[in-house]
Coordinates of C-alpha atoms and ligand atoms in Angstrom, one line a residue:
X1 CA 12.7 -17.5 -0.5
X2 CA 12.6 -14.9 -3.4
X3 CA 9.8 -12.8 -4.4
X4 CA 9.1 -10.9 -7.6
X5 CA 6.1 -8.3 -7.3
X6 CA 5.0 -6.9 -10.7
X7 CA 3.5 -3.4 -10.2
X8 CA 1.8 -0.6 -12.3
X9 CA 1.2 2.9 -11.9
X10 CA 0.7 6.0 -13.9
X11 CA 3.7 8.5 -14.0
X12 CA 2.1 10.8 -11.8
X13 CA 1.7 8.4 -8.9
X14 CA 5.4 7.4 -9.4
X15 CA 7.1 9.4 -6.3
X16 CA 3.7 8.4 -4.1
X17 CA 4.7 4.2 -5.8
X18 CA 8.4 4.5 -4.5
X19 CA 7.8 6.3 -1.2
X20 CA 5.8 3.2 -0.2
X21 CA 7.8 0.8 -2.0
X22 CA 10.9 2.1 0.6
X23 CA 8.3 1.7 3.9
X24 CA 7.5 -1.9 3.2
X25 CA 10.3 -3.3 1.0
X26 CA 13.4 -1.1 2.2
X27 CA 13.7 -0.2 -1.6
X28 CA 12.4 1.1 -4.6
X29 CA 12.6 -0.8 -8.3
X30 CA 13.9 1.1 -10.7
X31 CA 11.3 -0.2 -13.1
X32 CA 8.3 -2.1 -12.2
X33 CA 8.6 -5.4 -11.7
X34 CA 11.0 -5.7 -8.4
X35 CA 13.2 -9.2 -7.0
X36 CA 13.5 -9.2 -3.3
X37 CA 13.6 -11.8 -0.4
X38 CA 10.7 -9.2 1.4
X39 CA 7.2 -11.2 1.5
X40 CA 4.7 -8.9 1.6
X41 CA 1.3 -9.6 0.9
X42 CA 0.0 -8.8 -2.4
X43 CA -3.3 -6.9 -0.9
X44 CA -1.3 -4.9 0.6
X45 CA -0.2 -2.0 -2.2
X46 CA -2.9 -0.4 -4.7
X47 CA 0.3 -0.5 -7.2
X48 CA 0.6 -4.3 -6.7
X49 CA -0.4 -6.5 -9.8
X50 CA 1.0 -9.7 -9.1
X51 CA 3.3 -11.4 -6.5
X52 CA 5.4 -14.6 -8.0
X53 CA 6.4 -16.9 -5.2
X54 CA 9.9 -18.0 -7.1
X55 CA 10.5 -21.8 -7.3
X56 CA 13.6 -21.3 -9.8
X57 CA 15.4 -19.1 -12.0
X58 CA 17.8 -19.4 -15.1
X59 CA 19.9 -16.7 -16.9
X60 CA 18.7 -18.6 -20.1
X61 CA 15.3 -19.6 -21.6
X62 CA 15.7 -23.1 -22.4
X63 CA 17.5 -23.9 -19.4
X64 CA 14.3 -22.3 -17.3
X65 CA 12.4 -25.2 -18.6
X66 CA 15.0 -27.8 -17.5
X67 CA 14.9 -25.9 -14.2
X68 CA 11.1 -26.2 -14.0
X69 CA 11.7 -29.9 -15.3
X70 CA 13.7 -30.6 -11.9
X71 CA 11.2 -29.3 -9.8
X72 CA 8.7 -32.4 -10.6
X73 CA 5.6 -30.3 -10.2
X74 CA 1.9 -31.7 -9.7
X75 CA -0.9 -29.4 -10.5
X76 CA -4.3 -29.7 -11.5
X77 CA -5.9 -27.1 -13.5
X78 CA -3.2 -25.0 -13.8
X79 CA -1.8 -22.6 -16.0
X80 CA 1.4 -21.2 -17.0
X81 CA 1.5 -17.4 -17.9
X82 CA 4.3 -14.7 -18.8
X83 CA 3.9 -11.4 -16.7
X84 CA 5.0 -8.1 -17.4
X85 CA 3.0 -5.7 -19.4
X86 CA 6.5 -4.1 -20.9
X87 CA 8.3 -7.3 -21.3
X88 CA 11.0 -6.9 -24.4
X89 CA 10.8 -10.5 -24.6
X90 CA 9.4 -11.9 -28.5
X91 CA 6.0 -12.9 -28.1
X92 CA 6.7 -16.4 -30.1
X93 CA 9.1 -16.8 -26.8
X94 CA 6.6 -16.0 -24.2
X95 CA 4.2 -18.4 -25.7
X96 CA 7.2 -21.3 -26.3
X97 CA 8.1 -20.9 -22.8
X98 CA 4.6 -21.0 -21.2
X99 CA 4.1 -24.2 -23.1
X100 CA 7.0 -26.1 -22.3
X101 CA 7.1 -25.0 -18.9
X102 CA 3.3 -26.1 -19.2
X103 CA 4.2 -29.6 -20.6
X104 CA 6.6 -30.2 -17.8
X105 CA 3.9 -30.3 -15.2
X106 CA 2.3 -33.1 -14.0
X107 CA -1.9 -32.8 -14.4
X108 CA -4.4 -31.2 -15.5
X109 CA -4.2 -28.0 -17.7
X110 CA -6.8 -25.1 -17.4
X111 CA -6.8 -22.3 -19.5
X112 CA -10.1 -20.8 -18.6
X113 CA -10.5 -21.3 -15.1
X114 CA -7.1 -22.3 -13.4
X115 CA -6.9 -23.3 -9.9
X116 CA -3.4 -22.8 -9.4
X117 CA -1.1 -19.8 -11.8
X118 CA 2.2 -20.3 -12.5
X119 CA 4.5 -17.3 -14.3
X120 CA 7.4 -16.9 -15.9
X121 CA 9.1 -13.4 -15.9
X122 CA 12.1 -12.1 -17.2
X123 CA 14.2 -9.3 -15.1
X124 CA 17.7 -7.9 -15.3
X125 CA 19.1 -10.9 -17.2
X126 CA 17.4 -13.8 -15.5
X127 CA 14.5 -15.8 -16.1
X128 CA 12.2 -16.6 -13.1
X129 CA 9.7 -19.2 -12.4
X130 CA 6.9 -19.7 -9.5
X131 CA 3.0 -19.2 -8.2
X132 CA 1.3 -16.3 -8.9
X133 CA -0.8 -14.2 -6.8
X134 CA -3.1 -11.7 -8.2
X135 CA -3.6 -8.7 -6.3
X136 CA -6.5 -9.6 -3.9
X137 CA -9.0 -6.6 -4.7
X138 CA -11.6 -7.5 -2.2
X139 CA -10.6 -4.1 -0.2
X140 CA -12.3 -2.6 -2.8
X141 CA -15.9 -3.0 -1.6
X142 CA -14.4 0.1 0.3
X143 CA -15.5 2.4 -1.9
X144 CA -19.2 1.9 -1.4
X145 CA -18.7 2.1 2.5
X146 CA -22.2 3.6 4.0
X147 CA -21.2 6.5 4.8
X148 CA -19.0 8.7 3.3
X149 CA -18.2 12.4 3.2
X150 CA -17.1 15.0 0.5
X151 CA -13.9 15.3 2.5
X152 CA -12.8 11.3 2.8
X153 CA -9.9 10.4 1.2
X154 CA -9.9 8.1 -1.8
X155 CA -9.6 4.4 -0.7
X156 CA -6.2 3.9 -2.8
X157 CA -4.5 6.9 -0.7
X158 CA -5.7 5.6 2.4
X159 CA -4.3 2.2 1.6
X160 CA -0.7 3.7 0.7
X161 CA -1.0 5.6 4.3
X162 CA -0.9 2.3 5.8
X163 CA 1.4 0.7 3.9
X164 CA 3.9 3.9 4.5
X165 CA 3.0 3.8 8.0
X166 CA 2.8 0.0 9.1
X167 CA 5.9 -0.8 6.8
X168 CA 4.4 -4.6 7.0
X169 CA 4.8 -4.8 10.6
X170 CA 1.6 -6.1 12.2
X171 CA 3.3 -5.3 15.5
X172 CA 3.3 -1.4 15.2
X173 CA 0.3 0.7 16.7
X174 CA -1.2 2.7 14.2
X175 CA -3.6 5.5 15.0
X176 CA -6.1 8.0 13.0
X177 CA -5.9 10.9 15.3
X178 CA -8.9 12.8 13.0
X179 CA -10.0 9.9 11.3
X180 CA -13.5 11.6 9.8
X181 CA -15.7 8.6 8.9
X182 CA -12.5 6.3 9.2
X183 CA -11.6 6.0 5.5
X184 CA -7.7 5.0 6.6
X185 CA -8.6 2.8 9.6
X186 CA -10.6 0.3 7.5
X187 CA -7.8 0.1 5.2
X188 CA -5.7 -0.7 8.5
X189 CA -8.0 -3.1 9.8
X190 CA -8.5 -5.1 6.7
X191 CA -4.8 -5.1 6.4
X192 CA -4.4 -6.9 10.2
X193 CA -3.2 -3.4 11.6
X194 CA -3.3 -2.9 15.2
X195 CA -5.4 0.5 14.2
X196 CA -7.6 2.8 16.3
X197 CA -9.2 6.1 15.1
X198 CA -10.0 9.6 17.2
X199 CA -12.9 11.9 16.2
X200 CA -14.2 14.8 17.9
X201 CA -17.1 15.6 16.1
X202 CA -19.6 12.9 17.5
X203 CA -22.2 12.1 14.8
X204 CA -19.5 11.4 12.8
X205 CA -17.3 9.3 14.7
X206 CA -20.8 7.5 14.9
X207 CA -21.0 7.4 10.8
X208 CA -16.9 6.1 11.2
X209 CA -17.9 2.9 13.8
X210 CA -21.0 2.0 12.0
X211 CA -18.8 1.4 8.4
X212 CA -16.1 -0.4 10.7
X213 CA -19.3 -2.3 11.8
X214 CA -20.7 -2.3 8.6
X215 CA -17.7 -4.6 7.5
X216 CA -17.7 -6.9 10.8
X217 CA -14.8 -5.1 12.0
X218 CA -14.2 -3.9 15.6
X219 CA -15.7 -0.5 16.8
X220 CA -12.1 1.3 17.0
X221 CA -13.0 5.3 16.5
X222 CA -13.4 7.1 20.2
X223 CA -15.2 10.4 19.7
X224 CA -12.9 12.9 21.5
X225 CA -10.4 15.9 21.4
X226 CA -7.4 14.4 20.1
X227 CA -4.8 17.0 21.2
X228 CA -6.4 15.7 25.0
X229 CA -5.8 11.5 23.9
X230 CA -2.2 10.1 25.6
X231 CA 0.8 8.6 24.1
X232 CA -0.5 5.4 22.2
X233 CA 1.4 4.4 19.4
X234 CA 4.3 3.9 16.9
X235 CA 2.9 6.4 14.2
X236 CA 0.0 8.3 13.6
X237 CA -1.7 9.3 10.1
X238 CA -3.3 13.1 10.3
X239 CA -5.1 14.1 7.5
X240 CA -5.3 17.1 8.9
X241 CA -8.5 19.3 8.8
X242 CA -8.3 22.2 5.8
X243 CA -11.3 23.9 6.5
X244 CA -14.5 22.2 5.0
X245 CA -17.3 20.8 7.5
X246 CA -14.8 22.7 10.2
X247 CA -12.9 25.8 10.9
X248 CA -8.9 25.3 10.5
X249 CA -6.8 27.8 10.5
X250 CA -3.0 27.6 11.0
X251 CA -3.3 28.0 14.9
X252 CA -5.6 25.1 14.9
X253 CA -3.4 23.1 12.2
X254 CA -0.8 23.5 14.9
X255 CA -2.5 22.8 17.8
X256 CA -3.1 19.3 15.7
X257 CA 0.8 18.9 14.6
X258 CA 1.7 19.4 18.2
X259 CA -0.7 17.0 19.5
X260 CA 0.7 14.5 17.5
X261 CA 3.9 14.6 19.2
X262 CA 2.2 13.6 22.7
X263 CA 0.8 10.7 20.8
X264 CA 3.5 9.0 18.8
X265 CA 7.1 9.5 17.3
X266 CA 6.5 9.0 13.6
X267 CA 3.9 11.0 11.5
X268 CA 2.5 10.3 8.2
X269 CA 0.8 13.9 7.2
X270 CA -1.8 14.4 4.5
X271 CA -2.5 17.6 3.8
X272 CA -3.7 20.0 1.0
X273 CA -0.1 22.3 1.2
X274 CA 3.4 21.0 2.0
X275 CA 3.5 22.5 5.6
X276 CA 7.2 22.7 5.5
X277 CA 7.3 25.4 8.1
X278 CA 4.5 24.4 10.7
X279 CA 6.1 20.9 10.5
X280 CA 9.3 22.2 11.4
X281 CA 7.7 24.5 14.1
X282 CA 5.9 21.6 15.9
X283 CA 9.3 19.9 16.4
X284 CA 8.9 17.6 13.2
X285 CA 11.8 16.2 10.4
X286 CA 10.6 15.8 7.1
X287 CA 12.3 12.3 6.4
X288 CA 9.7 12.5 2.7
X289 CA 7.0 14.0 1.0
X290 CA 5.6 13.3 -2.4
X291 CA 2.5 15.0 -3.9
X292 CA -1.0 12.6 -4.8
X293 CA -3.0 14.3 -7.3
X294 CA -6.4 12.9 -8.7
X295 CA -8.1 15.5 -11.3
X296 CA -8.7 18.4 -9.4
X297 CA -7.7 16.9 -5.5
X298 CA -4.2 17.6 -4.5
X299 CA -2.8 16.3 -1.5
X300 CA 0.5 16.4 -0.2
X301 CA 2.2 12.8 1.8
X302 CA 4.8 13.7 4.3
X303 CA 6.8 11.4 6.7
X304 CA 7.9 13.4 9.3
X305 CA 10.1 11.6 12.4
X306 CA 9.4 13.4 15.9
X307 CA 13.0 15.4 16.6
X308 CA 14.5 15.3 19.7
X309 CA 13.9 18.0 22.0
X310 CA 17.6 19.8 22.3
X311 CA 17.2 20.2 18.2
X312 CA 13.9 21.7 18.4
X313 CA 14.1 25.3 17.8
Ligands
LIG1 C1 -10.0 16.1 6.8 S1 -11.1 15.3 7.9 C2 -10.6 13.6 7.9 C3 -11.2 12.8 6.8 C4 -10.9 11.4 6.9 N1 -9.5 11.1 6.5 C5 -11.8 10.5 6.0 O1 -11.4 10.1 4.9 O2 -13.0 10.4 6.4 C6 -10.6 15.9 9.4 C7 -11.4 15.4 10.6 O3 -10.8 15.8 11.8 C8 -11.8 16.1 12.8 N2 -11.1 16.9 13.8 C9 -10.8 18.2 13.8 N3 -10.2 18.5 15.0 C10 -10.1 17.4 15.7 C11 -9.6 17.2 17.0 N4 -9.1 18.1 17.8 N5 -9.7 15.9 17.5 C12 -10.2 14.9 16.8 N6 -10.8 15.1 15.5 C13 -10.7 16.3 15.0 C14 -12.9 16.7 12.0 O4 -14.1 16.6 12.7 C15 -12.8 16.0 10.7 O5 -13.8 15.0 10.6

């Protein structure tokens, strides 16, 4: 089965677009509509504007609607669309095509409230058809979670940390080592992540299970030291403390990067500087980092891979 995910994002976002584009596809687009055989869920990136389901594909127009002919399609109130903001394609085309893929399916036709979307798309030569699935934007009720604190991380980063770190494997362990009031774990756990969170401070690790509650998910934050927590999963997202509601110096931000090695093998770093040299001193290799910048809040993204011990200097 082939997929074709049409994306969007501004130019600034593009590194951030591409790093998580290579976690959960195994490759970047070059522009931003992308072909691939991956199914990934189309909830699952902030960049993600629809996913086409492909049912055929022609390398010309007319024969797209012979192709969609064959397919003996029954529908009701459907619609047939063309996708792609920056399409080159003629608009008189778009419309032609639409309606003669349209006229080829059996039932009833909806234009203003369709049950079931078909597109058409048009990418490196060829001419696809299939379903369409809109991006599902119910994770963003996320922003009005109950409680929320100067310091959490806005709900489209947290949703690229998981997608960077789950890679759209349910089966890996994620875990929020300082997860504040657990802005990436409910990302996680609306994504089906096997996620827990660790906070030390205790009234908020309180405010971080009562938004998990909040959304009927499960209680996941334990309030504790995390440099004392055990080995526990595959990766582990730090958004590492920088000195607001806590003190966090460098001996502290080290004491944190070196706990992180005790607790998984694969790091996904936020932080408000690239940290190129206490990475490297807590026995971590860079494998990516790309910069997130909203108005005036900078953070840095950094996929670090734990190195073995011998190369550790
Ligand atoms: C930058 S904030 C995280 C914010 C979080 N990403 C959010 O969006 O709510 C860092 C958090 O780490 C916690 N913290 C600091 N040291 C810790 C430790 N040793 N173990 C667990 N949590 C710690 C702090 O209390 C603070 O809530």
């Amino acid at each position: 089965m082939k997929y074709c995910y049409v994306f969007n994002y501004r130019e600034m976002d593009k590194e951030l677009f591409e790093l998580e584009c290579r976690q959960l596809f195994g490759a970047a687009p070059k522009g931003k509509v992308f072909v691939t055989d991956v199914d990934v869920s189309s909830e699952h990136s902030p960049f993600m504007h629809e996913k086409i389901t492909v049912l055929c594909s022609a390398e010309e127009a007319d024969q797209l609607v012979l192709e969609v002919e064959q397919l003996h399609l029954e529908s009701d109130a459907y619609k047939v669309v063309f996708l792609g903001k920056r399409t080159q394609v003629d608009y008189e085309l778009q419309l032609r095509l639409c309606r003669e893929c349209g006229n080829v399916i059996e039932g009833e036709f909806s234009l203003y409230e369709p049950k079931v979307l078909f597109g058409i798309v048009y990418t490196d030569g060829k001419w696809l058809f299939g379903t369409v699935e809109k991006m599902d934007k119910r994770w963003l009720k996320h922003h009005s979670k109950p409680h929320s604190y100067s310091y959490s991380l806005p709900v489209r980063l947290a949703r690229c940390l998981i997608s960077i770190a789950g890679k759209n494997d349910r089966t890996r362990k994620l875990l929020d080592p300082c997860a504040g009031v657990g802005t990436v774990v409910l990302e996680g756990l609306h994504l089906g992540y096997d996620i827990q969170g660790i906070e030390m401070n205790p009234p908020i690790a309180q405010d971080a299970n009562r938004n998990c509650a909040y959304y009927g998910y499960p209680e996941v934050i334990t309030c504790m030291d995390m440099t004392k927590a055990k080995r526990q999963a595959d990766c582990v997202i730090l958004d590492i403390p920088y000195g607001v509601m806590e003190t966090a110096d460098e001996a502290l931000q080290i004491k944190l990067l070196e706990g992180c090695r005790n607790l998984a093998d694969e790091l996904v770093l936020v932080s408000i500087e690239p940290m190129k040299h206490q990475l490297h001193q807590t026995g971590w290799r860079i494998e990516a980092q790309v910069p997130f910048i909203k108005q005036q809040f900078v953070r840095y993204v950094t996929v670090c891979h734990a190195q073995k011990l011998e190369n550790h200097v």
